[in-house]
Coordinates of C-alpha atoms in Angstrom, one line a residue:
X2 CA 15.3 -35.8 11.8
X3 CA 12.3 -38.2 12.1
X4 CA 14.8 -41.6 12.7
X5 CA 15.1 -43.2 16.0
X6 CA 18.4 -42.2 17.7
X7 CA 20.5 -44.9 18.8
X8 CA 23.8 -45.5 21.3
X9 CA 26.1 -48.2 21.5
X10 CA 27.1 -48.7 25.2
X11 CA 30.0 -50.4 25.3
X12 CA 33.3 -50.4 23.0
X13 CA 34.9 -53.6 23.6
X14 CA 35.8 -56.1 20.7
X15 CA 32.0 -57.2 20.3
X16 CA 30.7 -53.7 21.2
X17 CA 33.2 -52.6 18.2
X18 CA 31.6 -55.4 16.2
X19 CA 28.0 -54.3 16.5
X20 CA 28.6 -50.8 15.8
X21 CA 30.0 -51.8 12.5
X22 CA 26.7 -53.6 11.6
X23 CA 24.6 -50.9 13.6
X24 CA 26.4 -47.5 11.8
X25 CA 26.4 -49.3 8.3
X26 CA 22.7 -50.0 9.1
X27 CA 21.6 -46.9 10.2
X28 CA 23.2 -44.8 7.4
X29 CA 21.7 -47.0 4.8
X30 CA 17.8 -46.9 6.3
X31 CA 16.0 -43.8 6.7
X32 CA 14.3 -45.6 10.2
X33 CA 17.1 -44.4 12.3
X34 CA 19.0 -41.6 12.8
X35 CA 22.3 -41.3 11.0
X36 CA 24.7 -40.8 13.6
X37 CA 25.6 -43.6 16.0
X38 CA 26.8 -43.0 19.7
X39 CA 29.3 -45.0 20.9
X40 CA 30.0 -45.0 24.4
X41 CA 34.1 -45.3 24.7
X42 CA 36.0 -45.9 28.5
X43 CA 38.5 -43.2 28.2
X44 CA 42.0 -44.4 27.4
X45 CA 45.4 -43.6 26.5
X46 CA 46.7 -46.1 23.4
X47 CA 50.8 -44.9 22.3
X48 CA 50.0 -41.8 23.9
X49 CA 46.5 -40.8 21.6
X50 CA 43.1 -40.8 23.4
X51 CA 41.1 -43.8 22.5
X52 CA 38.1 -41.8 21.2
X53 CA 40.2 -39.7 19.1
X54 CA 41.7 -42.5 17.3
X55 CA 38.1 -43.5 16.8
X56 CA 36.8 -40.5 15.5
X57 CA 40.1 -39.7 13.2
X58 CA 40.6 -43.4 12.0
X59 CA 37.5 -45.3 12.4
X60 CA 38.9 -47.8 13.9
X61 CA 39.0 -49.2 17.6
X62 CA 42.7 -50.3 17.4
X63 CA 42.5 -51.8 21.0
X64 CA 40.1 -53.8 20.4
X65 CA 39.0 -54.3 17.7
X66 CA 42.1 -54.2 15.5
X67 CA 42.5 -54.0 11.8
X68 CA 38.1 -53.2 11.4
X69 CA 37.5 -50.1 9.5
X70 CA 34.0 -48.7 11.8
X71 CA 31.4 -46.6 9.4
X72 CA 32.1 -43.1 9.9
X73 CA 28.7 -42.1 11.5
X74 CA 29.7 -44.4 14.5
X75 CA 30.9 -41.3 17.0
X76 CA 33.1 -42.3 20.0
X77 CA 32.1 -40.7 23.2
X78 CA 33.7 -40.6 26.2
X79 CA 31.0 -39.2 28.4
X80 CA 28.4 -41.8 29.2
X81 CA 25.6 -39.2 30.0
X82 CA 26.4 -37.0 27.3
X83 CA 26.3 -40.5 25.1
X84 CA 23.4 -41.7 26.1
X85 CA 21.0 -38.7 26.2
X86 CA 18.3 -38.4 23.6
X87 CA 18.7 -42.1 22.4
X88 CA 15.3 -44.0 21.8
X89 CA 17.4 -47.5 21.3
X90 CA 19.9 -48.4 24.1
X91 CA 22.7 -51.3 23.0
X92 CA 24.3 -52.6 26.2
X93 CA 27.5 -54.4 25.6
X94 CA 29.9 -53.6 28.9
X95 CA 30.7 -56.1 30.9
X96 CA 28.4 -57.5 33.1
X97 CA 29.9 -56.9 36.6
X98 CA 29.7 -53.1 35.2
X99 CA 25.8 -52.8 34.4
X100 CA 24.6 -51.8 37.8
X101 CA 27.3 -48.6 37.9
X102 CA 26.6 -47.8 34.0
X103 CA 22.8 -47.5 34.9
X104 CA 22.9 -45.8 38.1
X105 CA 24.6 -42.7 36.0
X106 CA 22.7 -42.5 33.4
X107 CA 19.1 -42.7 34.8
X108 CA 18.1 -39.3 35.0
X109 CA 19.0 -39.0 31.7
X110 CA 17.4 -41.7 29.8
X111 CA 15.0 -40.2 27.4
X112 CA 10.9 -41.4 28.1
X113 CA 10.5 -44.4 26.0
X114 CA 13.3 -45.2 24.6
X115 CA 13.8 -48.6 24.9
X116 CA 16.9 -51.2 25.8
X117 CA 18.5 -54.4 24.2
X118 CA 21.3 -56.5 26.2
X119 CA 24.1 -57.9 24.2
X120 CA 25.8 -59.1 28.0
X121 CA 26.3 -63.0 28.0
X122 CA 26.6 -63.8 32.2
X123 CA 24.6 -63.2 34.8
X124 CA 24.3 -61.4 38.2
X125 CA 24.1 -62.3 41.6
X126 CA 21.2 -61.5 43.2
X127 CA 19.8 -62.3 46.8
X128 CA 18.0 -66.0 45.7
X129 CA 20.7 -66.6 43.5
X130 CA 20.6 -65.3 39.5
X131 CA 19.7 -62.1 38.1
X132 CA 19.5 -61.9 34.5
X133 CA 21.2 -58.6 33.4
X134 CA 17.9 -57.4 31.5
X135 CA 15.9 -57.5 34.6
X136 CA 18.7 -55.5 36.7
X137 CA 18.8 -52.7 33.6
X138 CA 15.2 -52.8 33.5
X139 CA 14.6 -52.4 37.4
X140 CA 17.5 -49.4 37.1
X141 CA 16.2 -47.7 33.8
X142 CA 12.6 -48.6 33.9
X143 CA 12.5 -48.9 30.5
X144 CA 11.5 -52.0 28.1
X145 CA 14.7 -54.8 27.5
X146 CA 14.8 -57.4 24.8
X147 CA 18.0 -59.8 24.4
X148 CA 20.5 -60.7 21.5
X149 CA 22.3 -63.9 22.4
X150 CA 23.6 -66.2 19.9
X151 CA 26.5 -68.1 18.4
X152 CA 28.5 -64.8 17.1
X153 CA 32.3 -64.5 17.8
X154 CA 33.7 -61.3 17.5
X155 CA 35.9 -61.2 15.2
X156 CA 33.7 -63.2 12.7
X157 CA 31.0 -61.1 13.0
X158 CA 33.8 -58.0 11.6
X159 CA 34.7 -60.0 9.2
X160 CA 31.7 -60.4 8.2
X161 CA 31.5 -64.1 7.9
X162 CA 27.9 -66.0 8.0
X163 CA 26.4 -65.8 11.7
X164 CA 23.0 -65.9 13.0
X165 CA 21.6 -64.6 16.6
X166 CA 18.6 -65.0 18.1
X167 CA 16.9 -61.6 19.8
X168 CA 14.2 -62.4 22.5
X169 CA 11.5 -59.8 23.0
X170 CA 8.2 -59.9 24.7
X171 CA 7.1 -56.7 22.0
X172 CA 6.6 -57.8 18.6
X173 CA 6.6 -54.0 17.2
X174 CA 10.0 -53.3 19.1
X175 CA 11.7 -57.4 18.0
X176 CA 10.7 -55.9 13.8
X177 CA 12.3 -52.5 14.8
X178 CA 15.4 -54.4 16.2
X179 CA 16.2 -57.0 13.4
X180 CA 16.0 -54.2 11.1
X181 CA 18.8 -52.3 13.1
X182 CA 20.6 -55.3 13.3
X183 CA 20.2 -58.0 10.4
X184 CA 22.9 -58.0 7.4
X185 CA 23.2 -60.5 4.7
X186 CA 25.9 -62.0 6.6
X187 CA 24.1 -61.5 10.0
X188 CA 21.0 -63.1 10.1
X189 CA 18.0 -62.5 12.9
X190 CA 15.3 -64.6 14.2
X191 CA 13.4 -62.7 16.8
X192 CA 11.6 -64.7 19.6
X193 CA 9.3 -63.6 22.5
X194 CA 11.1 -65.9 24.9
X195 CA 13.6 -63.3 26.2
X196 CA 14.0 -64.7 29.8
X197 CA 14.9 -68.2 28.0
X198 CA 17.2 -66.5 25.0
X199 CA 19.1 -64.7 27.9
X200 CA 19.5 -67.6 30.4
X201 CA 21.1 -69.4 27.6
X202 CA 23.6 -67.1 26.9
X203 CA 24.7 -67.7 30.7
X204 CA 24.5 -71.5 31.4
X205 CA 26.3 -72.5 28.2
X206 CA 29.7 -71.1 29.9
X207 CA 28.8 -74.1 32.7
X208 CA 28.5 -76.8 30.0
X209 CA 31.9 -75.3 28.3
X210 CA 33.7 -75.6 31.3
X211 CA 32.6 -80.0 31.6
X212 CA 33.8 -79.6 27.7
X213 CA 37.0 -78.7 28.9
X214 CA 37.5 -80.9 31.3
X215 CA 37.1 -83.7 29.0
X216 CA 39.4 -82.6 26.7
X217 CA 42.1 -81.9 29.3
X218 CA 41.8 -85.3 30.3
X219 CA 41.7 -86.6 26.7
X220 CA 38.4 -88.5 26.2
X221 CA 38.0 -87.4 22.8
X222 CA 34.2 -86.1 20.8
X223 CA 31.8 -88.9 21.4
X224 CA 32.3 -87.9 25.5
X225 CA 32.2 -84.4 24.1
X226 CA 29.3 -84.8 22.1
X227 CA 27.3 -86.5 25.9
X228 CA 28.4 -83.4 27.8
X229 CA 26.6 -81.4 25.2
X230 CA 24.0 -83.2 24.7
X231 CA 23.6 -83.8 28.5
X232 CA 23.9 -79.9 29.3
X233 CA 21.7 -78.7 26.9
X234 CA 18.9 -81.1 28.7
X235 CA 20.2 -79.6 32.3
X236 CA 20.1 -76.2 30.2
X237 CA 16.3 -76.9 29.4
X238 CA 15.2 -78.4 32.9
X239 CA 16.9 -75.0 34.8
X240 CA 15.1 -72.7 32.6
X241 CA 12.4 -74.1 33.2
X242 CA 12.3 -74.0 37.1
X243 CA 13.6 -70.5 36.6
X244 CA 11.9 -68.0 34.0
X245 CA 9.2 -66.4 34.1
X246 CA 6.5 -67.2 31.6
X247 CA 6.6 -70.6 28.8
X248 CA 9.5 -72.4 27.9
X249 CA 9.2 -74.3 24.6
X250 CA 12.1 -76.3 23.7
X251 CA 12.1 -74.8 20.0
X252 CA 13.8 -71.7 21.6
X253 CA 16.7 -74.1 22.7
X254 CA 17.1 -74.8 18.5
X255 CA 17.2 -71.1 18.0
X256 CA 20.9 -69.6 17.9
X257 CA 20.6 -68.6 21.1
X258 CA 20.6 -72.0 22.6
X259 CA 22.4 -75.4 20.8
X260 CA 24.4 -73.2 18.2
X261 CA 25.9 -71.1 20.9
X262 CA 26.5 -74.3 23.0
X263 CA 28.6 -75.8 20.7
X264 CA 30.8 -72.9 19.2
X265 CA 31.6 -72.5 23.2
X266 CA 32.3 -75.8 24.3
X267 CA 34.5 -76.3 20.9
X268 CA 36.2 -72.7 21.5
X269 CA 36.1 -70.1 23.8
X270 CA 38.2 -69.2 27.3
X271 CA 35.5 -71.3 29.5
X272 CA 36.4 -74.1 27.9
X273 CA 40.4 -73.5 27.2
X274 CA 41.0 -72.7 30.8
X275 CA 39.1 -76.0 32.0
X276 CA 41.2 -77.6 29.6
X277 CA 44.7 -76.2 31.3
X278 CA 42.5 -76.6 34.8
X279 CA 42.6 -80.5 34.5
X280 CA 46.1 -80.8 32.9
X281 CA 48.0 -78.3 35.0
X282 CA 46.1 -78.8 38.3
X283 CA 46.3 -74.7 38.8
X284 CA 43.5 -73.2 40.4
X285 CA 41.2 -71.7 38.2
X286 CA 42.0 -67.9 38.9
X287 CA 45.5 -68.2 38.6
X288 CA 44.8 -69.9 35.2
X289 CA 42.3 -66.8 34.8
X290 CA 45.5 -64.4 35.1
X291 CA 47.6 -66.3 33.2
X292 CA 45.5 -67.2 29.8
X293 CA 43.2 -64.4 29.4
X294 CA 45.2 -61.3 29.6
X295 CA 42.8 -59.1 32.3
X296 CA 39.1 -60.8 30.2
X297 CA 36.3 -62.6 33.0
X298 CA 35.5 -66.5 33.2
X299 CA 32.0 -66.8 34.0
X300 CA 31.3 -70.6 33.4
X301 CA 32.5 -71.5 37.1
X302 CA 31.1 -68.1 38.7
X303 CA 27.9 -68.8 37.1
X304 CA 28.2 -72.8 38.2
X305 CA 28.2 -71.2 41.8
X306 CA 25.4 -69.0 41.3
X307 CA 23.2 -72.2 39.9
X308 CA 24.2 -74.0 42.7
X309 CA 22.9 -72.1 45.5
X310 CA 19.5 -71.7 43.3
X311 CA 19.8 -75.5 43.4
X312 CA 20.4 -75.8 47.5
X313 CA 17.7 -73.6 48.2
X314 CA 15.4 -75.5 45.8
X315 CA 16.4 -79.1 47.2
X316 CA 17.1 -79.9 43.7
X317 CA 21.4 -80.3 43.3
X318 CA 20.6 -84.4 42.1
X319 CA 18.4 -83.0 39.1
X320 CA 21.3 -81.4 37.9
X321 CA 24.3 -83.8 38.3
X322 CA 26.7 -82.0 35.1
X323 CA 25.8 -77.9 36.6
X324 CA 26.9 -79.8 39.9
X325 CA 30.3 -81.6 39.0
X326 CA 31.3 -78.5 37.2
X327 CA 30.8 -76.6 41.0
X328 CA 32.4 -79.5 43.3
X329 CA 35.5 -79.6 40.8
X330 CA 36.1 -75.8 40.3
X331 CA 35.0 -74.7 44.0
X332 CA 35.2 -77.7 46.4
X333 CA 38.3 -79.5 45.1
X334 CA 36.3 -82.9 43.6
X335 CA 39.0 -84.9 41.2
X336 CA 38.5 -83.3 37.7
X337 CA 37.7 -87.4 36.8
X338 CA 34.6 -87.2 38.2
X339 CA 33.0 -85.3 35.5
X340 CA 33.4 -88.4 33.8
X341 CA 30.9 -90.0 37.2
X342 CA 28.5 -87.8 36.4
X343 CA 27.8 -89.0 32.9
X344 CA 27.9 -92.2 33.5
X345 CA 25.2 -92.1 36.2
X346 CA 23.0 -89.1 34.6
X347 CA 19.8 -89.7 35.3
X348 CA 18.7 -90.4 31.8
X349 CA 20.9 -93.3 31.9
X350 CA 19.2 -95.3 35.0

């Protein structure tokens, strides 16, 4: 019995996709204990419970279709009951569901057990971001790190190459972390810049979105590969006006940061709904509706939450890409004048 107990909170597609690594992992190393819980949102799915179809099949057939999960990996429907006794906490809900998740399961948080956020976005608080670790942490009391990185869901069940970045101030907790979650196949660098790992997780949905737009209006990779190039900069100046402690650029290299940027602004719904955005002309929430199928943008939310950081800080012309990506989503500018910005970018004068 001497392993560490661990829970998965969350079951959506990448939740499903880390308890796969996370149950093989912790029935194959004697550091953690063997069963994994897996916190499930109760649901009906042709007339079976959710959970039971987990437990029976081993497989998440909602979301996370057509992946056998290890066997140890127990679906639980009651968060509390899910949750209690675990030393390591995995948050992967979405992130406008954090604040109620935590506010029922503090009293039952076991004394030192520690948390990791797998939650790319971020929160509104009352000067503008929160990052979600911070809001956990302030909730639970208890220790966060990070994983962010360049790791679609359904590659990382099929187990194709991937690596992620976790950022933790703890160097003890970052080794006990990899070895929960490095395969082969899913390779770790830990880093103790959490605050920067984190915030890039949330500003590369902006960046997606001015990826988008250029390809709705057709302007082809070398523009692409500017708005990239151009955000990532923007991405490096914010963080550095807003985390706490250093910011080194080399975390930007890490998986976390350019790796991520560029799997989103070549895939992902950020940038396939700015896309339709500038060739359709629909507003971005009825786009939302239409293309996603009930799943959250959060490039343009989080544009909006940058930009009132960047009001209050007198600092909007520092930032003119974050900027264009709010006056085009929110304040009707022509999507042609994310073109404007890049042309007079202030490393261009």
């Amino acid at each position: 019995m001497g392993g560490k107990k661990v829970c998965i909170v969350g079951s959506g597609n990448w939740g499903s996709a880390i308890a796969k690594i996370v149950g093989s992992n912790a029935a194959r190393l004697g550091t953690f204990e063997n069963t994994v819980n897996m916190w499930v949102l109760e649901e009906e799915v042709g007339g079976r419970r959710l959970t039971e179809i987990i437990n029976t099949e081993h497989e998440n057939v909602k979301y996370l279709p057509g992946h056998k999960l290890p066997p140890n990996v127990v679906a639980e429907p009651d968060l509390v009951k899910a949750c209690s006794g675990a030393d390591i906490l995995l948050f992967v809900v979405p992130h406008q569901f954090i604040g109620k998740v935590c506010d029922q399961i503090k009293a039952h948080v076991k004394k030192g057990a520690i948390g990791m956020s797998l939650i790319k976005g971020v929160d509104e608080g009352p000067d503008g971001l929160r990052l979600i670790s911070d809001i956990i942490h302030e909730k639970l009391g208890i220790e966060m790190s990070v994983l962010m990185g360049a790791n679609i869901a359904s590659e990382v069940a099929e187990e194709k190459f991937c690596e992620t970045t976790i950022g933790c101030k703890n160097a003890q907790y970052g080794q006990i972390l990899k070895e929960l979650m490095q395969t082969p196949n899913f390779r770790v660098t830990v880093v103790q810049e959490a605050d920067t790992v984190e915030i890039c997780g949330a500003l590369k949905n902006i960046v997606a979105v001015g990826a988008g737009f250029c390809d709705g209006l057709g302007f082809g990779d070398n523009t692409k590969a500017a708005v990239i190039r151009l955000g990532l900069m923007e991405m490096i100046s914010f963080a550095k006006i807003f985390c706490k402690g250093p910011v080194t650029p080399s975390t930007f290299l890490e998986s976390c940061g350019v790796a991520d940027l560029i799997t989103t602004c070549y895939g992902g719904r950020n940038r396939k709904v700015a896309e339709a955005f500038a060739k359709t002309g629909k507003s971005i929430e009825q786009l939302e509706k239409e293309m996603l199928n009930g799943q959250k943008l959060q490039g343009p939310q989080t544009s909006a939450e940058l930009n009132h950081i960047l009001k209050t800080k007198n600092m909007v012309d520092k930032f003119p890409l974050f900027t264009a990506v709010y006056q085009i989503c929110y304040e009707g500018k022509p999507v042609s004048d994310v073109i404007k910005c890049l042309q007079n970018h202030p490393e261009h004068m």
